[in-house]
Each structure stands twice: as C-alpha cells, then as structure tokens.
Amino acid sequence: MEINAERVFARLNELYECGAQEDGTHSRIAYSKEDVAGREIFMNYFRSIGVQPRVDEAGNIIARLEGTDPSLPAIMVGSHLDTVPDGGKFDGVVGCMAGLEVCEALVAAGHKTKHPIEVIVFTDEEGFRFGSGLLGSSAICGFDAGASESDIDMYGMQRADVIKSYGMNLKDLPKAAKAKDSVHCFIELHVEQGAYLDRNKLPIGVVSSIAGVNRYEVVVNGEANHAGSTRMADRKDALVTASRFIAKVPQLVAEHGEDFTVATVGTMKVVPNSVNVVPGQCIFHLEIRDQSQEIMLKIEEAAKACLMQECESAGESFTFRKISEHKPEPMNKWVKDTIEESVKELGYPYAVIPSGAFHDSLIMAQVFPTGMIFVPSINGISHSRYELTEKEDIKKGCEVLLKTILKADSMNHSCC
Ligand code: HGY
Ligand code: MN
Ligand code: MN
C-alpha cells in the first residue's frame, strides 16, 4: 500500500490557502467562514473516494470506512483543522490528512480491515475564540467542555450565536458521546511543535505522555482617569499592576517548576484602551503547563499570591478564575507499544518523547486507548506561519500510522 506524499502536501497547501486573509496571513479560526470552507474541502476529499462523512452534534466530522466485521469497535484516527491566528500549514491538519491518505491507500489497494476505520476532525481544538478548546474531543468522551451559551468571544459575539451559525446547539453536545467499547483505539499523528526531533535528526516521535494545561482569566481592577491631569502618585493604573505581575511569571516558574514547566500570559485586554486614559481594567489569560499536576497547582498558588501582593501594594483589586483544567495524561501502553513496533519494523530512527503541547488525545486518553505519533517541526516552530515539516517526514509518519492501524486491526479488544 502506497502513501502518496505529493497528494498529502498538495492538500495541506489547499487547506492553507482557503484560510487566506486580506492582510496576507492565513487562519482557519474555529467557527469562521474559512474553517467552514476548509471542512467542506476535507469532506469532499472523502466523497471523492466514495465515503460520505457525517457531522455529529458537536460539529465533529466523522468519515467511516466500514470493516469486514460489523461487531467490532472502530479504530479512530484524526486531529483538528482549526488554527490559531496566522498559524501554519501543519498543526492538526497533518493528522486529518494522514487519516484520509491512509483510507485512500487502503481503498486503492482494495484492502478491507476487520475493524471499521473512523477519521475524525475534532471541533475547536485550539480554543482561540473563547479561551478554552478541545470542545469536540470532550463531547466525544462525554465530558462537559465548560462551554456556556453566554460565553463572549474576543469579537464580542455570544457563543450561542456563533455555534448556531455553525449548525450546532450546545444542549445537543452530550449526544455526540461515544460509548467506551465502541472505540478499539484512537491514534493521532501530529507535528511535534518542539525542537527535539529536528535537533536530533529523528523522523518519528512516539509520544509517552501529554502535559496538562490549566487556564485562568485574570482581571485587575484599577481606576480609569485622565492621562494628562492625574499625577503619577494618584494613579491606580491596572496595566502597570498587571505588567508587574506578568514580568514575575518566569521567576515563579523558575522557583516552582522543572525544566519543561511553562507559564504564559498570551492575551491582554485594556479597558478603556485609549491613549489618553489611565487603564482602569486589565483582563488577561494565564496558562500553566507541565507533566506534573502537583507542580501546576504549586505555580497556580504562587501566581495568586504574587498577584495579591502586587494589587495590594497598588491599592487595586483582582479576580483570578480558572476557566479550564486538564491534568497530564500518559498514553495507553498497548497503543504506544504498537506504534513503537511499527516504527521499528519500518526501520525509521525514533525517540519516545513527551508532548508539551496539548492535543485532542489529551482528552481521548481519559476514555479510550490512545496513542500519538510525532513528526518533526523544523527548528521547533509552530503556531506560526513559519511552521514547517518536511514532505519525507510526513510520508514516514503516514506509513507509521498505516502500519499501526493494520497491527491494531489484528489485535483482539479483550487482549488490550
Ligand atoms: O495549545 C496547544 O498546545 C495546542 O497546539 N492547541
Ligand atoms: Mn495548535
Ligand atoms: Mn494541534
């Protein structure tokens, strides 16, 4: 069975181009018209090989290739198509295109697996608009994604309206849940988004575990006032106080974290956001990630204490609200071992590595036997237009995925 890397690359380019923006950047933010267009292109690829995908109640696209034994649970593969703003061609899309390519190779070879194969595109993995993502995978697992109809996105739009225009209704989300025994395993191919594989010239990573991620919305309340007539000593400048806190975040990580612990403030909203007004309020998101939940909680406590100190000394107040919480997850042993055996048989150099980025697999692993395959990100760049993965490495990743599917297909559910 042949993986056609040229075809995969051409499709990655087509999806990228459908996210072209007027300012020259490319984005397919979840629920945007570009996201809708990209999903349609993806579904058409499946239609062209005679498979009609369905869209579930959470907006997930599921394309199913029937197996020879209808009583068997599905082998699921896939990832996400939504991007961050000015994102690249590979994050998420590689996993969806790889699932499609494997199906196309199987169909072309006339090879029928025993288990059905389901290629899934999860809804809103990135969580850019509402601050928390993984919506589609959470719904598949029967978890509450913490989404509320009254959530307001960064453009001031209500979630209820945004998802309605996407053909979804929040109250129907639970109907997307899959029974535990309906999934044999879930395998996600993804770009590493870090530099380990590229630095070590390895084409494949077998993922051992995925870092946990907690997100917080922080509001610092100062006092808006005239920027010309309010003396420096009389100000309660929320942006200055927020900045003092943010500048200390790296220090908190150094004190309480380990080598791969990270914490980031990646958004900032200043109210009223006027050049001649002392900022009265700052709203920003803090994110903490690590392979240890204990360390994440230690940093949370330290961040709260630090913020309290800064606000008290400035005479200001704050709120600190956890908006999402995901603990670190190890990958399932039999799926991980099956991926590793496949790489060995193909003769590709590889390493077993943890993932610092999160993925839908972080959620899927809590319910279904889940494993991940990484391919290198050149210079470790991702969430950027400069994201790059070589065609040859994507081909190898697809081959590992195909071999892993075929091996998993021959395994008995009760043995795993
Ligand atoms: O943010 C992440 O780790 C993922 O790429 N969405
Ligand atoms: Mn991403
Ligand atoms: Mn991703």
Short mmCIF file of C-alpha atoms and ligand atoms in Angstrom, two decimals:
data_model
loop_
_atom_site.label_atom_id
_atom_site.label_comp_id
_atom_site.label_asym_id
_atom_site.label_seq_id
_atom_site.Cartn_x
_atom_site.Cartn_y
_atom_site.Cartn_z
CA MET A 1 0.00 0.00 0.00
CA GLU A 2 1.44 3.31 -1.11
CA ILE A 3 1.41 6.62 0.75
CA ASN A 4 1.31 9.46 -1.77
CA ALA A 5 3.23 12.28 -0.08
CA GLU A 6 2.74 14.64 -3.04
CA ARG A 7 -1.02 14.31 -2.66
CA VAL A 8 -0.88 14.93 1.10
CA PHE A 9 1.28 18.02 0.57
CA ALA A 10 -0.99 19.41 -2.16
CA ARG A 11 -3.95 19.04 0.20
CA LEU A 12 -2.11 20.75 3.07
CA ASN A 13 -1.48 23.66 0.69
CA GLU A 14 -5.10 23.79 -0.45
CA LEU A 15 -6.35 23.96 3.13
CA TYR A 16 -3.79 26.64 3.98
CA GLU A 17 -4.84 28.77 1.02
CA CYS A 18 -8.52 28.59 1.95
CA GLY A 19 -7.61 30.46 5.15
CA ALA A 20 -6.07 33.42 3.27
CA GLN A 21 -6.87 36.75 4.95
CA GLU A 22 -6.82 40.25 3.48
CA ASP A 23 -3.72 41.15 5.50
CA GLY A 24 -1.69 38.32 3.94
CA THR A 25 -1.92 35.96 6.93
CA HIS A 26 -3.68 32.58 6.89
CA SER A 27 -6.10 31.40 9.57
CA ARG A 28 -8.99 29.00 9.98
CA ILE A 29 -10.22 30.05 13.41
CA ALA A 30 -12.85 27.62 14.73
CA TYR A 31 -16.36 28.51 13.52
CA SER A 32 -15.10 31.11 11.00
CA LYS A 33 -16.14 31.08 7.35
CA GLU A 34 -12.61 29.88 6.47
CA ASP A 35 -12.99 26.97 8.92
CA VAL A 36 -16.33 26.06 7.33
CA ALA A 37 -14.72 26.22 3.86
CA GLY A 38 -11.77 24.06 4.94
CA ARG A 39 -14.06 21.43 6.45
CA GLU A 40 -16.07 21.29 3.23
CA ILE A 41 -12.89 20.76 1.18
CA PHE A 42 -11.89 17.97 3.55
CA MET A 43 -15.29 16.26 3.34
CA ASN A 44 -15.14 16.49 -0.45
CA TYR A 45 -11.85 14.55 -0.48
CA PHE A 46 -13.69 11.74 1.29
CA ARG A 47 -16.69 12.00 -1.01
CA SER A 48 -14.32 11.58 -3.95
CA ILE A 49 -13.33 8.14 -2.61
CA GLY A 50 -16.95 7.15 -2.06
CA VAL A 51 -17.20 7.89 1.67
CA GLN A 52 -19.90 10.29 2.86
CA PRO A 53 -18.75 11.83 6.18
CA ARG A 54 -21.25 12.74 8.87
CA VAL A 55 -21.15 15.70 11.24
CA ASP A 56 -22.05 14.86 14.84
CA GLU A 57 -23.86 17.03 17.41
CA ALA A 58 -20.56 18.61 18.50
CA GLY A 59 -19.63 19.56 14.93
CA ASN A 60 -17.02 16.79 14.68
CA ILE A 61 -16.62 15.40 11.15
CA ILE A 62 -16.53 11.59 11.13
CA ALA A 63 -15.68 9.68 7.92
CA ARG A 64 -16.16 5.94 8.34
CA LEU A 65 -14.67 3.14 6.27
CA GLU A 66 -16.62 0.01 7.10
CA GLY A 67 -14.66 -3.08 8.13
CA THR A 68 -15.45 -6.72 7.42
CA ASP A 69 -16.76 -7.42 10.93
CA PRO A 70 -19.60 -5.04 11.90
CA SER A 71 -19.50 -6.23 15.51
CA LEU A 72 -16.01 -4.76 16.06
CA PRO A 73 -15.31 -1.32 17.56
CA ALA A 74 -13.77 1.42 15.40
CA ILE A 75 -10.11 2.28 15.00
CA MET A 76 -10.22 6.07 15.18
CA VAL A 77 -7.60 8.39 13.76
CA GLY A 78 -7.62 12.14 13.24
CA SER A 79 -6.91 15.56 14.68
CA HIS A 80 -8.18 19.12 14.11
CA LEU A 81 -8.42 21.56 11.19
CA ASP A 82 -8.91 24.81 13.13
CA THR A 83 -5.87 27.04 13.54
CA VAL A 84 -4.55 29.86 15.69
CA PRO A 85 -4.39 33.31 14.03
CA ASP A 86 -1.57 33.47 11.46
CA GLY A 87 -0.97 29.77 12.08
CA GLY A 88 0.85 27.35 9.80
CA LYS A 89 0.00 24.54 7.41
CA PHE A 90 0.68 21.56 9.61
CA ASP A 91 -0.66 21.80 13.18
CA GLY A 92 -3.66 19.46 13.32
CA VAL A 93 -4.15 19.33 9.55
CA VAL A 94 -1.39 16.74 9.16
CA GLY A 95 -3.28 14.29 11.38
CA CYS A 96 -6.54 14.76 9.44
CA MET A 97 -4.84 14.46 6.04
CA ALA A 98 -2.88 11.42 7.21
CA GLY A 99 -6.13 9.70 8.20
CA LEU A 100 -7.56 10.47 4.77
CA GLU A 101 -4.36 9.30 3.00
CA VAL A 102 -4.36 6.01 4.88
CA CYS A 103 -8.01 5.41 3.90
CA GLU A 104 -7.25 6.31 0.31
CA ALA A 105 -4.28 3.88 0.25
CA LEU A 106 -6.46 1.11 1.71
CA VAL A 107 -9.29 1.75 -0.75
CA ALA A 108 -6.88 1.87 -3.72
CA ALA A 109 -5.33 -1.43 -2.64
CA GLY A 110 -8.77 -2.99 -2.12
CA HIS A 111 -7.73 -3.87 1.43
CA LYS A 112 -10.55 -4.14 3.95
CA THR A 113 -9.71 -4.04 7.64
CA LYS A 114 -11.72 -6.11 10.11
CA HIS A 115 -12.48 -3.08 12.29
CA PRO A 116 -14.15 -0.03 10.81
CA ILE A 117 -11.81 2.95 10.49
CA GLU A 118 -13.15 6.35 11.52
CA VAL A 119 -11.29 9.51 10.58
CA ILE A 120 -12.34 12.34 12.86
CA VAL A 121 -11.87 16.10 12.64
CA PHE A 122 -12.47 17.49 16.11
CA THR A 123 -14.27 20.81 16.58
CA ASP A 124 -12.46 23.80 18.12
CA GLU A 125 -9.27 22.21 19.41
CA GLU A 126 -7.38 25.48 19.70
CA GLY A 127 -9.90 27.39 21.80
CA PHE A 128 -8.77 30.74 20.39
CA ARG A 129 -12.14 32.45 20.38
CA PHE A 130 -13.50 31.51 23.78
CA GLY A 131 -10.25 30.81 25.65
CA SER A 132 -10.80 27.07 26.10
CA GLY A 133 -10.68 24.50 23.32
CA LEU A 134 -10.86 20.68 22.92
CA LEU A 135 -14.61 21.03 22.50
CA GLY A 136 -15.17 18.21 20.01
CA SER A 137 -12.99 15.65 21.79
CA SER A 138 -14.57 16.50 25.14
CA ALA A 139 -18.01 15.87 23.66
CA ILE A 140 -16.90 12.53 22.14
CA CYS A 141 -15.69 11.49 25.60
CA GLY A 142 -18.95 12.59 27.26
CA PHE A 143 -17.23 15.37 29.23
CA ASP A 144 -18.59 18.80 29.92
CA ALA A 145 -16.30 21.13 27.93
CA GLY A 146 -17.33 24.01 30.19
CA ALA A 147 -18.93 25.85 27.29
CA SER A 148 -21.85 28.14 28.05
CA GLU A 149 -24.23 29.83 25.63
CA SER A 150 -23.49 33.18 27.24
CA ASP A 151 -19.68 32.96 26.72
CA ILE A 152 -18.47 36.01 24.85
CA ASP A 153 -15.64 35.68 22.34
CA MET A 154 -12.92 38.24 21.64
CA TYR A 155 -15.06 39.87 18.95
CA GLY A 156 -17.89 40.39 21.46
CA MET A 157 -20.06 37.63 19.99
CA GLN A 158 -22.09 35.19 22.10
CA ARG A 159 -21.22 31.50 21.87
CA ALA A 160 -24.89 30.63 21.31
CA ASP A 161 -24.94 32.71 18.11
CA VAL A 162 -21.50 31.62 16.93
CA ILE A 163 -22.22 27.90 17.14
CA LYS A 164 -25.76 28.25 15.80
CA SER A 165 -24.34 29.63 12.58
CA TYR A 166 -22.11 26.51 12.55
CA GLY A 167 -25.19 24.29 12.76
CA MET A 168 -24.67 23.36 16.40
CA ASN A 169 -26.69 23.65 19.56
CA LEU A 170 -24.94 23.41 22.95
CA LYS A 171 -27.70 21.38 24.54
CA ASP A 172 -27.17 18.64 21.92
CA LEU A 173 -23.44 18.26 22.67
CA PRO A 174 -23.88 15.28 25.04
CA LYS A 175 -25.45 13.30 22.17
CA ALA A 176 -22.01 13.21 20.48
CA ALA A 177 -20.58 10.99 23.26
CA LYS A 178 -19.23 7.62 22.11
CA ALA A 179 -19.54 4.50 24.22
CA LYS A 180 -16.22 3.35 25.65
CA ASP A 181 -16.49 -0.04 23.95
CA SER A 182 -17.27 1.47 20.53
CA VAL A 183 -13.65 2.57 20.04
CA HIS A 184 -10.84 -0.01 19.68
CA CYS A 185 -8.18 2.72 19.89
CA PHE A 186 -7.50 6.32 18.90
CA ILE A 187 -4.28 7.30 17.11
CA GLU A 188 -3.31 10.92 16.37
CA LEU A 189 -0.45 11.88 14.07
CA HIS A 190 0.75 15.42 14.79
CA VAL A 191 3.72 17.72 14.29
CA GLU A 192 5.95 17.83 17.36
CA GLN A 193 5.74 21.64 17.76
CA GLY A 194 9.02 21.42 19.70
CA ALA A 195 12.63 21.03 18.54
CA TYR A 196 13.66 17.62 19.90
CA LEU A 197 13.14 15.52 16.77
CA ASP A 198 14.60 18.12 14.41
CA ARG A 199 17.66 18.73 16.60
CA ASN A 200 18.31 15.02 16.87
CA LYS A 201 17.55 14.35 13.19
CA LEU A 202 14.84 11.81 14.03
CA PRO A 203 11.83 11.48 11.68
CA ILE A 204 9.45 9.95 14.23
CA GLY A 205 8.49 10.51 17.87
CA VAL A 206 6.42 8.03 19.85
CA VAL A 207 4.59 10.07 22.47
CA SER A 208 4.85 8.87 26.07
CA SER A 209 2.56 11.43 27.76
CA ILE A 210 0.91 14.82 27.19
CA ALA A 211 1.43 17.78 29.51
CA GLY A 212 -1.54 19.03 31.50
CA VAL A 213 -2.81 22.55 30.90
CA ASN A 214 -4.70 24.92 33.21
CA ARG A 215 -6.04 28.26 32.03
CA TYR A 216 -7.13 31.24 34.12
CA GLU A 217 -8.88 34.51 33.39
CA VAL A 218 -7.35 37.30 35.46
CA VAL A 219 -8.98 40.71 35.93
CA VAL A 220 -7.07 43.58 37.55
CA ASN A 221 -9.29 46.49 38.59
CA GLY A 222 -7.65 49.92 38.91
CA GLU A 223 -9.23 53.30 38.23
CA ALA A 224 -9.71 54.86 34.80
CA ASN A 225 -8.74 58.53 34.88
CA HIS A 226 -7.42 61.41 32.77
CA ALA A 227 -3.93 60.64 31.43
CA GLY A 228 -2.92 64.32 31.45
CA SER A 229 -4.22 65.61 34.76
CA THR A 230 -3.85 62.59 37.05
CA ARG A 231 -0.47 62.84 38.80
CA MET A 232 1.59 59.67 38.82
CA ALA A 233 1.24 59.35 42.59
CA ASP A 234 -2.56 59.49 42.34
CA ARG A 235 -2.99 56.74 39.75
CA LYS A 236 -4.41 53.25 40.03
CA ASP A 237 -3.12 52.01 36.70
CA ALA A 238 -4.38 48.47 36.10
CA LEU A 239 -1.97 47.90 33.19
CA VAL A 240 1.09 48.80 35.26
CA THR A 241 -0.01 46.41 38.03
CA ALA A 242 -0.82 43.62 35.55
CA SER A 243 2.57 44.16 33.90
CA ARG A 244 4.41 43.90 37.23
CA PHE A 245 2.71 40.56 37.82
CA ILE A 246 3.34 39.28 34.29
CA ALA A 247 7.03 40.18 34.49
CA LYS A 248 7.29 37.92 37.55
CA VAL A 249 5.73 34.84 35.88
CA PRO A 250 9.09 33.46 34.58
CA GLN A 251 10.51 33.80 38.08
CA LEU A 252 7.57 31.84 39.56
CA VAL A 253 8.21 29.03 37.05
CA ALA A 254 11.95 29.03 37.85
CA GLU A 255 11.19 28.78 41.58
CA HIS A 256 8.47 26.12 41.50
CA GLY A 257 8.81 24.33 38.15
CA GLU A 258 11.12 21.94 36.37
CA ASP A 259 12.94 22.07 33.02
CA PHE A 260 9.81 21.74 30.87
CA THR A 261 7.34 23.64 33.08
CA VAL A 262 5.88 26.63 31.22
CA ALA A 263 3.56 29.50 32.06
CA THR A 264 2.37 32.15 29.61
CA VAL A 265 0.25 35.28 29.53
CA GLY A 266 -0.79 35.36 25.88
CA THR A 267 -3.71 37.81 25.80
CA MET A 268 -4.37 41.28 27.17
CA LYS A 269 -7.46 43.46 27.03
CA VAL A 270 -7.07 47.00 28.36
CA VAL A 271 -10.19 48.96 29.34
CA PRO A 272 -10.99 51.52 28.04
CA ASN A 273 -7.93 51.13 25.74
CA SER A 274 -7.49 54.80 24.98
CA VAL A 275 -4.20 56.66 24.58
CA ASN A 276 -5.31 59.44 26.93
CA VAL A 277 -6.90 57.38 29.70
CA VAL A 278 -5.10 55.69 32.60
CA PRO A 279 -6.06 52.00 32.17
CA GLY A 280 -8.92 51.22 34.55
CA GLN A 281 -9.06 47.48 33.99
CA CYS A 282 -6.90 44.72 32.50
CA ILE A 283 -8.20 41.31 31.54
CA PHE A 284 -5.75 38.62 30.52
CA HIS A 285 -5.30 34.86 30.32
CA LEU A 286 -2.64 32.95 32.21
CA GLU A 287 -1.81 29.41 31.15
CA ILE A 288 0.28 26.86 33.12
CA ARG A 289 1.51 23.55 31.62
CA ASP A 290 3.55 20.65 32.97
CA GLN A 291 3.81 16.86 33.08
CA SER A 292 3.08 17.06 36.84
CA GLN A 293 -0.23 18.27 38.17
CA GLU A 294 1.34 18.96 41.54
CA ILE A 295 3.77 21.45 40.01
CA MET A 296 0.95 23.12 38.07
CA LEU A 297 -1.01 23.63 41.29
CA LYS A 298 2.05 24.99 43.11
CA ILE A 299 2.51 27.60 40.38
CA GLU A 300 -1.18 28.46 40.50
CA GLU A 301 -0.92 29.19 44.24
CA ALA A 302 2.30 31.18 43.79
CA ALA A 303 0.74 33.20 40.95
CA LYS A 304 -2.31 34.05 43.06
CA ALA A 305 -0.12 35.14 45.99
CA CYS A 306 2.08 37.25 43.71
CA LEU A 307 -0.95 38.94 42.11
CA MET A 308 -2.43 39.67 45.53
CA GLN A 309 0.79 41.31 46.65
CA GLU A 310 1.04 43.49 43.54
CA CYS A 311 -2.62 44.55 43.75
CA GLU A 312 -2.45 45.30 47.48
CA SER A 313 0.59 47.50 47.12
CA ALA A 314 -1.11 49.38 44.23
CA GLY A 315 -4.45 49.72 46.08
CA GLU A 316 -6.20 47.74 43.37
CA SER A 317 -8.31 44.58 43.31
CA PHE A 318 -8.35 41.45 41.18
CA THR A 319 -10.22 38.26 40.33
CA PHE A 320 -8.44 35.03 39.36
CA ARG A 321 -10.74 32.44 37.77
CA LYS A 322 -9.79 29.01 36.49
CA ILE A 323 -11.53 28.61 33.12
CA SER A 324 -10.23 25.18 32.18
CA GLU A 325 -8.27 22.39 33.79
CA HIS A 326 -6.70 19.32 32.17
CA LYS A 327 -4.38 17.04 34.05
CA PRO A 328 -1.37 15.44 32.32
CA GLU A 329 -2.15 12.12 30.60
CA PRO A 330 0.12 9.15 29.83
CA MET A 331 -0.51 7.41 26.51
CA ASN A 332 -2.04 3.92 26.58
CA LYS A 333 0.64 1.23 26.80
CA TRP A 334 -0.60 -1.16 24.12
CA VAL A 335 -1.22 1.60 21.60
CA LYS A 336 2.18 3.17 22.35
CA ASP A 337 3.90 -0.21 22.06
CA THR A 338 2.09 -0.94 18.78
CA ILE A 339 3.27 2.39 17.34
CA GLU A 340 6.81 1.66 18.53
CA GLU A 341 6.79 -1.84 16.96
CA SER A 342 5.56 -0.34 13.68
CA VAL A 343 8.36 2.26 13.60
CA LYS A 344 10.94 -0.43 14.34
CA GLU A 345 9.62 -2.67 11.58
CA LEU A 346 9.75 0.23 9.13
CA GLY A 347 13.35 0.81 10.21
CA TYR A 348 12.96 4.52 10.99
CA PRO A 349 15.02 6.13 13.76
CA TYR A 350 12.76 7.41 16.55
CA ALA A 351 12.59 8.53 20.17
CA VAL A 352 9.94 8.14 22.85
CA ILE A 353 9.17 11.71 23.95
CA PRO A 354 6.58 13.64 25.99
CA SER A 355 4.37 16.30 24.41
CA GLY A 356 4.49 19.83 25.80
CA ALA A 357 1.66 20.92 23.51
CA PHE A 358 -1.80 19.55 24.21
CA HIS A 359 -3.91 17.69 21.69
CA ASP A 360 -7.35 16.12 21.44
CA SER A 361 -5.51 12.96 22.54
CA LEU A 362 -5.18 14.54 25.99
CA ILE A 363 -8.95 14.16 26.30
CA MET A 364 -9.37 10.93 24.31
CA ALA A 365 -6.76 9.18 26.50
CA GLN A 366 -9.07 9.54 29.51
CA VAL A 367 -11.67 7.25 27.97
CA PHE A 368 -10.21 5.33 25.00
CA PRO A 369 -6.87 3.53 24.41
CA THR A 370 -4.93 6.40 22.83
CA GLY A 371 -1.51 6.92 21.28
CA MET A 372 0.28 9.65 19.33
CA ILE A 373 2.87 9.74 16.55
CA PHE A 374 5.01 12.87 16.13
CA VAL A 375 6.81 14.11 13.02
CA PRO A 376 9.47 16.85 13.28
CA SER A 377 8.80 20.58 13.27
CA ILE A 378 11.77 22.30 11.63
CA ASN A 379 13.50 24.47 14.26
CA GLY A 380 10.68 23.58 16.64
CA ILE A 381 8.50 26.38 15.21
CA SER A 382 4.71 26.03 15.43
CA HIS A 383 1.62 28.23 15.92
CA SER A 384 3.34 30.40 13.32
CA ARG A 385 3.36 30.91 9.55
CA TYR A 386 6.94 29.59 9.63
CA GLU A 387 5.78 26.15 10.77
CA LEU A 388 7.42 23.53 8.52
CA THR A 389 7.53 19.76 8.36
CA GLU A 390 9.38 18.06 5.51
CA LYS A 391 7.40 16.05 2.97
CA GLU A 392 9.59 12.98 3.56
CA ASP A 393 8.84 13.06 7.29
CA ILE A 394 5.10 13.37 6.70
CA LYS A 395 5.34 10.33 4.40
CA LYS A 396 7.10 8.37 7.15
CA GLY A 397 4.50 9.49 9.69
CA CYS A 398 1.68 8.29 7.41
CA GLU A 399 3.44 4.96 6.93
CA VAL A 400 3.78 4.51 10.69
CA LEU A 401 0.10 5.38 11.07
CA LEU A 402 -0.93 2.86 8.42
CA LYS A 403 1.19 0.08 9.89
CA THR A 404 -0.09 0.82 13.39
CA ILE A 405 -3.70 0.64 12.16
CA LEU A 406 -3.06 -2.71 10.47
CA LYS A 407 -1.40 -4.10 13.60
CA ALA A 408 -4.15 -2.79 15.87
CA ASP A 409 -6.70 -4.33 13.47
CA SER A 410 -5.26 -7.76 14.12
CA MET A 411 -5.42 -7.31 17.91
CA ASN A 412 -8.23 -8.59 19.96
CA HIS A 413 -10.06 -5.97 22.02
CA SER A 414 -10.01 -8.18 25.07
CA CYS A 415 -6.21 -8.56 24.82
CA CYS A 416 -5.66 -4.81 25.18
O1 HGY B 1 -2.07 24.90 22.50
C1 HGY B 1 -1.74 23.73 22.24
O2 HGY B 1 -0.91 23.10 22.88
C2 HGY B 1 -2.33 23.06 21.05
O3 HGY B 1 -1.49 23.23 19.97
N1 HGY B 1 -3.61 23.55 20.77
MN MN B 2 -2.20 24.18 17.93
MN MN B 3 -2.67 20.76 17.16
#
